[in-house]
PDB file of C-alpha atoms in Angstrom:
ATOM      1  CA  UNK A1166       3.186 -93.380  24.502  1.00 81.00           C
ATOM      2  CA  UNK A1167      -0.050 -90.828  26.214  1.00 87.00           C
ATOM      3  CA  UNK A1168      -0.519 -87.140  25.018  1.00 90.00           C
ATOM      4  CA  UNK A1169      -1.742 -85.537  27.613  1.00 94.00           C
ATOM      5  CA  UNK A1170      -4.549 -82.944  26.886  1.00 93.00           C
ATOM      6  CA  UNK A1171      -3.312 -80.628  29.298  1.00 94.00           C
ATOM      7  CA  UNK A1172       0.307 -80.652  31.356  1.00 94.00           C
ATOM      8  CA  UNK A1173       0.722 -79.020  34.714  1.00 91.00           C
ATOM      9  CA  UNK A1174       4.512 -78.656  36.416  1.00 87.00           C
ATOM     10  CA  UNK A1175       5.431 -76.952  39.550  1.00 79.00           C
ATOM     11  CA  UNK A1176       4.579 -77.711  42.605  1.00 83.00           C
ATOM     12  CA  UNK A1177       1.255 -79.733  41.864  1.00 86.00           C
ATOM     13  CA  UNK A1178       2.563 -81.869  38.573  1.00 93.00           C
ATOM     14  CA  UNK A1179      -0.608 -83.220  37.007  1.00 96.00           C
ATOM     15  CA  UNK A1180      -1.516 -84.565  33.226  1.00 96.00           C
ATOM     16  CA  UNK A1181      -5.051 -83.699  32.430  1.00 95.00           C
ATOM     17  CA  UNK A1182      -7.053 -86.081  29.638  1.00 94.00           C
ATOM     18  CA  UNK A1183     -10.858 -84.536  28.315  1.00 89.00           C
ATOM     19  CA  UNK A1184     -12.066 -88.813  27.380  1.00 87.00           C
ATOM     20  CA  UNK A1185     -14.846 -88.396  24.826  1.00 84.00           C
ATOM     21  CA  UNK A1186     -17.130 -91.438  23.904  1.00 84.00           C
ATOM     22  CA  UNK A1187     -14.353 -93.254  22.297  1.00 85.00           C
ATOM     23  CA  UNK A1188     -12.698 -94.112  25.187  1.00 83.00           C
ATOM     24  CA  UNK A1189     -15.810 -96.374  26.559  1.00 84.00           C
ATOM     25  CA  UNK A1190     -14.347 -99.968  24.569  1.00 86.00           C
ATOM     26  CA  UNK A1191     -12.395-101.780  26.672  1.00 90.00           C
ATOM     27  CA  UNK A1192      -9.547-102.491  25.180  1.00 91.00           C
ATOM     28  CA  UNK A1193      -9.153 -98.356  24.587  1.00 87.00           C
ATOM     29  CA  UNK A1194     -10.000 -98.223  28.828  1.00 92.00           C
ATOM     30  CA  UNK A1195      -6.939-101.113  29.579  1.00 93.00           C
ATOM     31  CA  UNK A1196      -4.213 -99.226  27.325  1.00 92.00           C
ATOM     32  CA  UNK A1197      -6.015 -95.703  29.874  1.00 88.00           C
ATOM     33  CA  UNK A1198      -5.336 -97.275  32.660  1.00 92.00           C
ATOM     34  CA  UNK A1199      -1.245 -98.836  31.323  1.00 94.00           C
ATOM     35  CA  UNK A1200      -1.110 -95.163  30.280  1.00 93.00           C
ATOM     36  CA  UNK A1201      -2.256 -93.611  33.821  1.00 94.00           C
ATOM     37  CA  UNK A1202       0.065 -96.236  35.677  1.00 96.00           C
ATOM     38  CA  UNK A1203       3.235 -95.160  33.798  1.00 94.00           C
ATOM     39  CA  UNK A1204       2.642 -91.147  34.215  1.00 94.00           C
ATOM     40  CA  UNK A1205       1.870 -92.063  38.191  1.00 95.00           C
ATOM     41  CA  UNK A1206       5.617 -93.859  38.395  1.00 96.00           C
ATOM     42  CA  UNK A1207       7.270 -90.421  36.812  1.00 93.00           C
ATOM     43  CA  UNK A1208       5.663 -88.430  39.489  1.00 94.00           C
ATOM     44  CA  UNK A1209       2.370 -87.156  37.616  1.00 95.00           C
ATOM     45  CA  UNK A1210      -1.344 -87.203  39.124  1.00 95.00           C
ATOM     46  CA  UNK A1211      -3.529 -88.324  36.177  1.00 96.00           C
ATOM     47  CA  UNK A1212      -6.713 -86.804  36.024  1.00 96.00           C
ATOM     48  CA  UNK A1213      -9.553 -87.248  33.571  1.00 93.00           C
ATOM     49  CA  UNK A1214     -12.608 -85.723  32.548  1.00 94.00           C
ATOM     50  CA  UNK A1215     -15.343 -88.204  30.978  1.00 88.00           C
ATOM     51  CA  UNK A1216     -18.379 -86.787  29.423  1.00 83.00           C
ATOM     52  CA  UNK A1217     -20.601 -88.203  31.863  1.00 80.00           C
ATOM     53  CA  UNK A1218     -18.976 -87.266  34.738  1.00 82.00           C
ATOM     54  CA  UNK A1219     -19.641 -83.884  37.060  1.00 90.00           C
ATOM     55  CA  UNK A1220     -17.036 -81.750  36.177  1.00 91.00           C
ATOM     56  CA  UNK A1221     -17.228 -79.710  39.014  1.00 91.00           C
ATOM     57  CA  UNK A1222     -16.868 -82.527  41.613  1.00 93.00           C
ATOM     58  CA  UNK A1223     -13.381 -83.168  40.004  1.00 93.00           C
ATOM     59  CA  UNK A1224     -11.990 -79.238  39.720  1.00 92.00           C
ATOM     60  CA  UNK A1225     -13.027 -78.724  43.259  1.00 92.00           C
ATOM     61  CA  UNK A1226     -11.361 -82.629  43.922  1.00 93.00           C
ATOM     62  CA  UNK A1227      -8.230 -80.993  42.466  1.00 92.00           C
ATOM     63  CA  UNK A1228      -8.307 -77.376  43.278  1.00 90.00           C
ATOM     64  CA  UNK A1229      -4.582 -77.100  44.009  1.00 88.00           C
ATOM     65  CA  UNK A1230      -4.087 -77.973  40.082  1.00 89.00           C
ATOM     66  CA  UNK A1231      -7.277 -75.500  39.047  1.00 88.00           C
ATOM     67  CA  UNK A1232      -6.768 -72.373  41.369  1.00 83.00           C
ATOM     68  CA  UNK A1233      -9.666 -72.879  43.583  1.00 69.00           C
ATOM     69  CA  UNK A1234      -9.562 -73.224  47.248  1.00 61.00           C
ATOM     70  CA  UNK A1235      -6.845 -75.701  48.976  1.00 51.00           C
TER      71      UNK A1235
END
């Protein structure tokens, strides 16, 4: 029930979500969070990218999934 915005496989399996403003209500944050929980139990790292937050802090967080260093 999630569409990822990006899907990574190999060794480093991640889904990737860009949230936009729209995803500030609550009710669209709980049915995130369901979402995040169910791709975590199939094996997935769930990471998003909010509008407001430093981009760079996260691909640097996650550089095995965004080629930079380990």
């Amino acid at each position: 029930g999630t569409r990822p915005d990006f899907v990574y496989y190999g060794d480093y399996r991640a889904v990737i979500y860009i949230d936009g403003p729209h995803h500030d209500y609550p009710e669209r944050q709980r049915r995130d969070e369901q979402q995040a929980i169910c791709m975590e139990e199939l094996g997935y790292k769930v990471i998003r990218f909010r509008y407001p937050d430093e981009w760079d802090a996260i691909l640097e967080k996650y550089s095995p999934v965004f080629g930079g260093k380990s």
